[in-house]
Amino acid sequence: MRNQSRVAFYLLLMPLVLWLGLLIIIPHIDMLLISLRERVSFGVYDRSLAQYEKALTEPLYLRTFARTAVMSVLATAITLLIAFPVAYYIAKMARGRLQQVLFLLCLIPFYVSELVRTFGWMILLRETGIVSNLLQWAGLADQPVEMLYTDATMMVGLVYTSMLFMVVPLVTTLESLDDSVIEAGYDLGGSGLSVLREIIIPHAMPGIVSGCIVVFMLSLGNYLTPTMLGGKDSLWFTEMIYNQFIVRSNWELGAAFGFMLLVLSSVIVWGMLRLTGRTLKETMG
Amino acid sequence: MIPTIPQSRTVRIVYGGYVALFFLYLALPLTVVAVFAFNDSQFPSLPWEGFTWNWFFGDTRPQIGVFHERGILGAVGTSAFVAACVAVLSVAVGTTNAFLFNRYDFRGKGLLYVLMLLPLVIPGIVLGISILVFSSTLANGIWDLAQMDIQALRPGLLLVILGQFSFITTIATLVISARLQKFDRTLEEAALNLGADRLTAVRTITLPFLAPAMIGAVVVAFLMSFENFNTTLMLVGSDAPLTIAMFDRLKEGSTPLLNAVSLLLMLGSSLLALMMILFQRRS
């Protein structure tokens, strides 16, 4: 029996090890090694930090890196601000059928490809688009208005794309908050604001943290939205990775960029977990 | 602020209005995509030129519908093939992972669990390039050793499947683990007491119990694979899945054909999602 169970254990361990080893761990080590080399001549490479030096001294690269990070944080904050009242409404104000329907409605856009969602925003906001026509019809503009290719449009798209990943964890945590606790807060003389600050938000913290982590990751790693909705100035870091790999075939620099993105996202996720004293296992699992 | 605590009328109206606006925001882009699939014009924008089915069934230029457009149909086939492979693979590995983490205690279990979650926090583009880099290292190594060129290790469908599998497996594992945790192990022991061997007990008792979660995971994996863009973009070869094919066309300028494809996609995925929800409610 013991022997049989050992065999079963190794049989179950094997797919996991193969999957993580061959598709996650070794490829990332290989990517790190490639980013740490420099082409000397045809087929000859030297170990060097040249790629990172280039990435950290070239103003365009550095600015894009910082911009992507800041804009992603901003997108996360906006998503949280917009989603929280809605999640609270679904969890605490709506009842019965309405609650279920509203929750399902939030899920629908997620089942539609990101490409389709982005395409929808393009139809709405382009120069010949719906919003531009609407503005002209209402007399608010006397010529077609181009609303695509700006940072604001890109932000609308980013927030839209990741909204669901904020609403769902928030609804789940807020639902577990007992109404009587909120009533008690009011009974003890709390105002709406102090109940929100001292009861609701602390209770919703796990949901806020996991929502923020996922939304931040999705924004940082997004390629479609910045490419399709953002302007010439709103270059995203993922676009630079793509350019180095596919357009310029400069894999060494591209790999270095990839690693920088990975480190940035890990540091921020780790920082968020650290600030709130939670673990990755609790948040994602 | 909860229903049992009285609030002023204005506050309630403003709050309700805000929630309504939010849902309008959610619905708006999808609605316009759907509506303009029926516009009898070369562009998916105003003015409205009248209603037509041509972007679905048309077979003459310039309005060739989805069902007569070889490129799009081929891309749908490619996507479906990739998604089916990814779904089967990731649910298989997800199931073994779930058993491993649920049934065994071993050294390094915590670490392996965190590693298992990792693919979710790695940006899709980075997953894509790391696999691209590694497979090309492998291919070059094999070439140097044996002068053999392994085409499968160059960008193409195999790499796309592996790339998507690498993170969808985490989701499958989580979905199946959640159900396995609710399983009452005494049922399995009863089967063993009645003379079944371990494998039979798992096959006849545990797996049927897990089936709803496994089917749910298959559907989720299929949808995620079908819609994946970032990882696929880095690994794609000459056979483009649907999202990549649509992206290429969108860059060149869009016709309502893309709206028609999008509408069909929306219908298809909501149908699948709905079926899954109904199925899970029943069991």
XYZ file of C-alpha atoms in Angstrom:
568
model
C 0.000 0.000 0.000
C 2.689 2.476 0.963
C 4.647 1.685 -2.160
C 1.601 2.074 -4.326
C 0.911 5.459 -2.788
C 4.498 6.564 -3.421
C 4.184 5.649 -7.078
C 0.910 7.556 -7.277
C 2.585 10.549 -5.637
C 5.377 10.665 -8.188
C 2.941 10.161 -11.044
C 0.937 13.142 -9.825
C 4.037 15.222 -9.209
C 5.404 14.680 -12.702
C 2.944 16.768 -14.764
C 3.265 19.649 -12.304
C 7.053 19.584 -12.403
C 7.153 19.273 -16.187
C 4.687 22.118 -16.622
C 6.359 24.522 -14.192
C 9.873 23.487 -15.126
C 9.654 23.480 -18.898
C 7.156 26.278 -19.446
C 7.716 28.680 -16.559
C 10.997 28.326 -14.668
C 13.547 27.290 -17.295
C 12.196 29.705 -19.959
C 12.492 32.587 -17.507
C 16.032 31.601 -16.563
C 16.865 31.374 -20.249
C 15.355 34.807 -20.807
C 17.467 36.198 -17.971
C 20.613 34.661 -19.475
C 19.845 36.134 -22.896
C 19.274 39.552 -21.377
C 22.685 39.300 -19.730
C 24.675 38.952 -22.921
C 25.930 41.218 -25.636
C 26.604 40.420 -29.269
C 30.250 40.869 -30.066
C 30.264 39.543 -33.602
C 28.285 37.027 -35.632
C 27.242 34.209 -33.273
C 29.660 35.330 -30.558
C 28.289 36.674 -27.309
C 29.802 38.092 -24.131
C 28.339 38.165 -20.654
C 27.549 41.782 -19.872
C 25.087 44.145 -18.337
C 25.054 46.238 -21.508
C 21.341 45.685 -22.180
C 20.293 46.918 -18.755
C 22.693 49.820 -19.044
C 21.094 50.746 -22.343
C 17.597 50.367 -20.908
C 18.385 52.535 -17.907
C 20.296 55.304 -19.671
C 18.249 55.806 -22.826
C 15.645 58.461 -21.876
C 12.926 57.043 -24.153
C 13.112 53.589 -22.562
C 13.242 54.920 -19.036
C 10.404 57.368 -19.610
C 8.181 54.692 -21.140
C 8.945 52.384 -18.233
C 8.038 55.014 -15.637
C 4.980 56.144 -17.593
C 3.638 52.610 -17.894
C 4.057 52.093 -14.151
C 2.418 55.396 -13.177
C -0.453 55.046 -15.641
C -1.116 51.492 -14.444
C -1.299 52.652 -10.832
C -3.625 55.442 -11.914
C -5.828 53.019 -13.874
C -6.012 50.761 -10.818
C -7.025 53.652 -8.558
C -9.705 54.860 -10.976
C -11.062 51.342 -11.389
C -11.302 50.960 -7.624
C -13.074 54.306 -7.204
C -15.607 53.532 -9.920
C -16.153 49.905 -8.926
C -16.536 50.283 -5.169
C -19.941 52.020 -5.092
C -21.233 49.634 -7.742
C -19.980 46.571 -5.885
C -21.493 47.908 -2.676
C -24.798 48.459 -4.443
C -24.821 44.906 -5.783
C -23.766 43.348 -2.482
C -25.751 45.384 0.019
C -28.484 47.451 -1.650
C -29.864 45.191 -4.380
C -31.936 42.217 -3.292
C -32.873 38.830 -4.713
C -33.275 38.658 -8.475
C -31.983 42.155 -9.158
C -28.792 41.313 -7.303
C -28.193 38.203 -9.406
C -28.975 39.969 -12.660
C -26.680 42.910 -11.930
C -23.862 40.572 -10.971
C -24.276 38.577 -14.177
C -24.340 41.793 -16.223
C -20.951 42.669 -14.787
C -19.573 39.328 -15.966
C -20.735 39.567 -19.575
C -18.075 41.934 -20.960
C -15.439 39.570 -19.583
C -16.680 36.766 -21.785
C -16.178 38.957 -24.837
C -12.698 39.198 -26.272
C -10.675 42.259 -25.327
C -10.257 42.956 -29.020
C -14.016 43.338 -29.445
C -14.262 45.666 -26.444
C -11.457 47.842 -27.789
C -13.074 47.840 -31.222
C -16.290 49.088 -29.596
C -14.485 52.043 -28.062
C -12.905 52.828 -31.419
C -16.308 52.952 -33.097
C -17.598 55.202 -30.342
C -14.728 57.623 -30.099
C -13.156 57.967 -33.533
C -13.490 61.120 -35.592
C -16.459 59.759 -37.532
C -17.699 57.928 -34.446
C -20.895 57.993 -32.468
C -19.844 60.397 -29.740
C -18.420 62.878 -32.225
C -21.649 62.805 -34.237
C -23.697 63.143 -31.084
C -21.751 66.208 -30.005
C -22.211 67.840 -33.398
C -25.910 67.023 -33.420
C -26.304 68.559 -29.958
C -24.502 71.662 -31.137
C -21.622 71.179 -28.713
C -19.107 70.891 -31.532
C -19.127 72.374 -35.020
C -16.779 69.879 -36.628
C -15.859 66.218 -36.126
C -13.987 65.625 -32.890
C -11.187 63.079 -32.748
C -11.177 61.485 -29.319
C -8.978 58.498 -30.055
C -5.235 58.402 -29.550
C -5.057 60.300 -26.277
C -4.093 59.221 -22.771
C -7.623 59.820 -21.522
C -9.099 57.444 -24.118
C -6.510 54.859 -23.300
C -7.454 55.196 -19.622
C -11.139 54.666 -20.449
C -10.191 51.480 -22.272
C -7.881 50.200 -19.534
C -10.460 50.800 -16.815
C -13.163 49.151 -18.900
C -11.069 46.087 -19.635
C -10.230 45.325 -16.045
C -13.422 46.483 -14.328
C -14.724 42.971 -13.763
C -11.633 41.892 -11.850
C -12.298 44.648 -9.359
C -16.078 44.266 -9.063
C -16.130 40.507 -8.435
C -13.735 40.322 -5.458
C -15.342 43.444 -3.963
C -18.856 42.007 -4.223
C -17.666 38.729 -2.704
C -16.082 40.344 0.351
C -18.840 42.921 0.834
C -21.512 40.219 0.744
C -19.907 38.554 3.723
C -20.335 41.728 5.790
C -23.379 41.303 8.036
C -25.990 44.070 7.771
C -26.314 44.146 11.549
C -22.700 45.258 11.884
C -23.452 48.285 9.707
C -26.633 48.963 11.696
C -24.662 48.758 14.899
C -22.281 51.349 13.519
C -25.177 53.744 12.920
C -26.767 52.905 16.304
C -23.573 53.862 18.041
C -23.833 57.287 16.476
C -21.635 56.830 13.425
C -22.312 58.896 10.331
C -22.409 57.380 6.862
C -18.820 58.416 6.317
C -17.409 57.026 9.546
C -19.260 53.732 9.059
C -17.720 53.530 5.605
C -14.260 54.313 6.891
C -14.258 52.227 10.039
C -16.450 49.267 9.200
C -17.014 48.778 5.488
C -13.586 49.528 4.056
C -11.620 47.519 6.655
C -13.933 44.573 6.038
C -13.564 44.893 2.255
C -9.764 45.128 2.435
C -9.030 41.581 1.204
C -11.231 42.195 -1.822
C -9.667 45.596 -2.431
C -6.159 44.118 -2.329
C -6.822 41.209 -4.652
C -8.820 43.401 -7.024
C -6.048 46.001 -7.141
C -3.345 43.413 -7.721
C -5.141 41.802 -10.634
C -6.153 45.107 -12.227
C -2.643 46.467 -11.885
C -1.147 43.356 -13.472
C -3.625 43.463 -16.331
C -2.976 47.143 -17.030
C 0.776 46.780 -16.875
C 0.761 43.808 -19.229
C -1.859 45.192 -21.585
C -0.850 45.518 -25.219
C -4.053 45.950 -27.199
C -5.578 48.944 -25.460
C -2.502 51.211 -25.535
C -1.791 50.183 -29.130
C -5.289 50.735 -30.457
C -6.562 53.594 -28.293
C -3.390 55.348 -27.170
C -1.655 58.026 -29.184
C 1.852 58.300 -30.565
C 3.058 59.649 -27.227
C 1.441 56.991 -25.118
C 3.905 54.232 -25.902
C 3.414 51.317 -23.492
C 6.235 49.173 -22.188
C 4.750 46.017 -23.696
C 4.855 47.687 -27.110
C 8.585 48.236 -26.674
C 9.067 44.550 -25.823
C 7.107 43.594 -28.924
C 9.102 46.006 -31.076
C 12.460 44.688 -29.889
C 11.446 41.061 -30.347
C 9.392 41.019 -33.488
C 10.217 44.202 -35.402
C 13.910 44.671 -34.636
C 14.852 41.097 -33.703
C 16.964 42.481 -30.877
C 16.178 39.679 -28.439
C 18.831 40.667 -25.918
C 17.339 44.098 -25.290
C 13.801 42.727 -25.552
C 14.565 40.098 -22.912
C 16.006 42.795 -20.648
C 12.796 44.808 -21.069
C 10.757 41.707 -20.307
C 12.687 41.172 -17.130
C 12.271 44.774 -16.069
C 8.508 44.448 -16.532
C 8.502 41.250 -14.509
C 10.516 42.819 -11.697
C 8.337 45.924 -11.661
C 5.144 43.908 -11.394
C 6.585 41.598 -8.730
C 7.831 44.511 -6.645
C 4.505 46.302 -6.741
C 2.480 43.153 -6.031
C 4.848 42.259 -3.194
C 4.612 45.801 -1.839
C 0.809 45.726 -1.872
C 0.755 42.365 -0.100
C 3.324 43.586 2.400
C 1.426 46.794 3.152
C -1.715 44.852 3.935
C -0.035 41.875 5.583
C -1.463 39.270 3.238
C 0.087 36.405 1.276
C -0.137 35.541 -2.399
C -1.794 32.256 -1.467
C -4.641 33.989 0.390
C -5.108 36.582 -2.305
C -5.079 34.482 -5.458
C -5.877 30.981 -4.278
C -25.989 52.793 3.863
C -28.225 49.751 3.666
C -31.938 49.438 2.824
C -32.944 49.093 6.487
C -31.479 52.484 7.299
C -33.516 55.369 5.951
C -31.764 57.650 3.506
C -32.917 60.842 1.909
C -34.629 60.537 -1.465
C -31.970 62.497 -3.332
C -29.162 60.299 -2.059
C -31.011 57.190 -3.184
C -31.785 58.642 -6.611
C -28.228 59.844 -7.178
C -26.839 56.473 -6.116
C -29.243 54.564 -8.342
C -28.420 56.901 -11.209
C -24.727 56.281 -10.743
C -25.194 52.510 -10.886
C -27.372 52.874 -13.988
C -24.677 55.003 -15.642
C -22.112 52.360 -14.801
C -24.093 49.666 -16.564
C -24.575 51.953 -19.529
C -20.789 52.314 -19.666
C -20.439 48.528 -19.576
C -22.995 47.968 -22.314
C -22.107 50.812 -24.670
C -19.073 49.451 -26.586
C -20.588 45.997 -26.990
C -23.892 47.438 -28.194
C -22.335 49.604 -30.891
C -20.226 46.703 -32.122
C -23.366 44.582 -32.434
C -25.533 47.273 -34.049
C -23.054 48.275 -36.740
C -22.728 44.687 -37.914
C -25.991 45.433 -39.729
C -24.986 48.737 -41.314
C -25.223 48.685 -45.113
C -22.010 50.659 -45.573
C -18.287 50.086 -45.967
C -17.510 51.553 -42.568
C -18.732 50.636 -39.093
C -19.693 54.226 -38.333
C -22.434 56.769 -38.890
C -24.272 57.627 -41.082
C -26.613 54.675 -40.858
C -27.133 53.442 -44.426
C -29.855 50.931 -43.728
C -30.175 47.424 -42.420
C -28.459 44.497 -44.109
C -27.544 40.874 -43.435
C -24.748 41.107 -46.020
C -21.939 41.221 -43.481
C -22.993 37.744 -42.420
C -24.255 36.081 -45.604
C -23.162 38.354 -48.468
C -21.104 36.680 -51.196
C -20.357 39.527 -53.595
C -17.762 42.259 -53.349
C -17.520 44.643 -51.627
C -19.781 43.105 -49.012
C -18.448 39.627 -48.376
C -20.049 38.198 -45.245
C -18.423 36.178 -42.482
C -19.678 32.871 -43.832
C -18.037 33.453 -47.216
C -14.781 34.909 -46.000
C -12.155 32.154 -46.106
C -9.542 33.997 -44.062
C -11.857 34.518 -41.114
C -13.346 31.029 -41.250
C -9.864 29.538 -41.312
C -8.838 31.631 -38.326
C -11.929 30.476 -36.411
C -10.935 26.886 -37.137
C -7.373 27.521 -35.950
C -8.638 29.152 -32.766
C -11.049 26.314 -32.075
C -8.314 23.738 -32.586
C -5.899 25.588 -30.276
C -8.619 26.144 -27.669
C -9.638 22.474 -27.681
C -6.030 21.336 -27.202
C -5.446 23.868 -24.424
C -8.700 22.945 -22.673
C -7.965 19.206 -22.667
C -4.327 19.607 -21.619
C -4.908 22.168 -18.904
C -7.828 20.309 -17.341
C -5.841 17.060 -17.333
C -2.866 18.674 -15.607
C -5.187 20.751 -13.419
C -6.830 17.561 -12.154
C -3.546 15.838 -11.296
C -2.383 19.038 -9.598
C -5.572 19.224 -7.553
C -5.087 15.626 -6.342
C -1.443 16.279 -5.549
C -2.107 19.366 -3.428
C -5.222 17.953 -1.804
C -4.044 14.438 -0.950
C -0.339 14.611 -0.197
C 1.830 16.369 2.325
C 5.414 16.658 1.267
C 8.426 18.849 1.722
C 8.312 21.961 -0.446
C 4.544 21.786 -0.889
C 4.065 25.439 0.087
C 6.755 26.541 -2.343
C 5.302 24.453 -5.172
C 1.863 25.914 -4.484
C 3.181 29.453 -4.792
C 5.051 28.475 -7.976
C 1.794 27.036 -9.289
C 0.092 30.420 -8.739
C 2.928 32.350 -10.355
C 1.740 32.183 -13.998
C -1.226 34.344 -12.976
C 0.992 37.235 -11.951
C 3.384 37.077 -14.908
C 2.313 39.443 -17.706
C 1.121 37.467 -20.738
C 3.669 39.094 -23.039
C 6.531 38.063 -20.758
C 5.241 34.473 -20.647
C 5.159 34.562 -24.424
C 8.688 35.852 -24.940
C 10.213 33.549 -22.320
C 8.747 30.517 -24.092
C 9.806 31.942 -27.458
C 13.369 32.408 -26.216
C 13.601 28.973 -24.624
C 12.160 27.082 -27.587
C 14.540 28.810 -29.939
C 17.467 28.011 -27.625
C 16.340 24.383 -27.758
C 15.934 24.428 -31.528
C 19.364 25.992 -32.014
C 20.926 23.511 -29.613
C 19.433 20.588 -31.502
C 20.661 22.088 -34.772
C 24.194 22.438 -33.425
C 24.188 18.897 -32.065
C 22.469 16.951 -34.804
C 21.917 19.340 -37.723
C 18.196 18.783 -37.354
C 15.766 21.649 -37.754
C 12.764 21.045 -35.527
C 10.039 23.201 -37.067
C 7.698 22.610 -34.122
C 9.987 24.663 -31.885
C 9.721 27.722 -34.140
C 6.810 30.158 -33.684
C 3.629 28.356 -34.637
C 0.626 26.535 -33.287
C 2.500 24.219 -30.916
C 4.105 27.163 -29.160
C 0.788 29.017 -29.050
C -0.835 25.997 -27.404
C 1.994 25.603 -24.894
C 2.038 29.326 -24.133
C -1.673 29.461 -23.373
C -1.540 26.157 -21.502
C 1.201 27.567 -19.260
C -1.127 29.977 -17.472
C -4.586 28.493 -18.085
C -3.484 25.392 -16.157
C -3.259 27.498 -12.998
C -6.895 28.512 -13.382
C -7.976 24.923 -14.079
C -6.070 23.787 -10.982
C -7.788 26.379 -8.787
C -11.271 25.538 -10.096
C -10.829 21.780 -9.663
C -9.065 22.060 -6.275
C -11.941 24.110 -4.904
C -14.342 21.268 -5.642
C -12.009 18.509 -4.506
C -11.701 20.196 -1.115
C -15.430 19.748 -0.581
C -15.228 16.023 -1.269
C -16.024 13.738 1.645
C -13.157 11.278 1.736
C -15.101 8.704 3.746
C -16.985 7.940 0.517
C -13.745 6.834 -1.077
C -12.827 4.817 2.013
C -16.202 3.107 1.856
C -15.427 2.035 -1.688
C -12.049 0.695 -0.540
C -13.723 -1.222 2.305
C -16.096 -2.735 -0.195
C -13.127 -4.172 -2.033
C -12.370 -1.611 -4.728
C -8.731 -0.806 -5.375
C -7.593 2.796 -5.186
C -7.826 3.523 -8.893
C -11.330 2.095 -9.160
C -12.427 4.087 -6.130
C -11.133 7.329 -7.617
C -12.574 6.520 -11.029
C -16.052 5.579 -9.845
C -16.480 7.864 -6.833
C -14.188 10.875 -6.896
C -14.039 11.707 -10.592
C -17.835 11.767 -11.061
C -17.988 14.107 -8.058
C -15.387 16.335 -9.723
C -17.072 16.260 -13.139
C -18.990 19.561 -12.838
C -15.796 21.406 -11.896
C -13.885 19.697 -14.672
C -16.499 20.613 -17.268
C -16.567 24.163 -15.915
C -12.782 24.287 -16.213
C -12.938 22.997 -19.795
C -15.353 25.773 -20.755
C -13.356 28.495 -18.991
C -10.100 27.227 -20.505
C -11.662 27.101 -23.963
C -12.964 30.653 -23.702
C -9.730 32.023 -22.270
C -7.721 30.365 -24.999
C -10.075 31.557 -27.725
C -9.799 35.139 -26.522
C -6.146 35.182 -25.579
C -4.166 37.869 -27.299
C -0.939 38.808 -25.528
C 0.756 35.424 -25.213
C -0.453 34.348 -28.640
C 0.881 37.509 -30.268
C 4.448 36.609 -29.314
C 4.284 32.960 -30.356
C 2.178 33.007 -33.485
C 3.558 31.686 -36.751
C 1.891 31.677 -40.145
C -1.454 30.219 -38.965
C -3.096 33.090 -37.136
C -5.851 32.388 -34.590
C -8.938 34.595 -34.793
C -7.878 37.347 -32.366
C -4.604 37.865 -34.220
C -6.292 37.778 -37.643
C -8.847 40.352 -36.476
C -6.130 42.536 -34.992
C -4.247 42.561 -38.302
C -7.384 43.607 -40.160
C -8.279 46.210 -37.573
C -4.910 47.861 -38.092
C -5.578 48.148 -41.811
C -8.969 49.752 -41.231
C -12.209 48.173 -40.302
C -15.325 47.146 -42.192
C -18.593 45.947 -40.639
C -17.296 42.450 -41.366
C -15.329 42.716 -38.136
C -18.502 43.758 -36.330
C -20.261 40.687 -37.658
C -17.421 38.421 -36.472
C -17.457 40.164 -33.099
C -21.199 39.751 -32.733
C -20.928 36.032 -33.492
C -18.104 35.779 -30.956
C -20.214 37.497 -28.326
C -23.157 35.211 -29.006
C -20.948 32.134 -28.984
C -19.187 32.912 -25.747
C -22.291 34.038 -23.894
C -24.036 30.863 -25.007
C -21.160 28.761 -23.668
C -21.049 30.760 -20.440
C -24.808 30.483 -19.986
C -24.736 26.743 -20.582
C -22.037 26.398 -17.980
C -23.969 28.413 -15.398
C -27.141 26.398 -15.996
C -25.227 23.144 -15.860
C -23.591 24.058 -12.581
C -26.835 25.196 -11.022
C -28.410 21.845 -11.840
C -25.710 19.698 -10.312
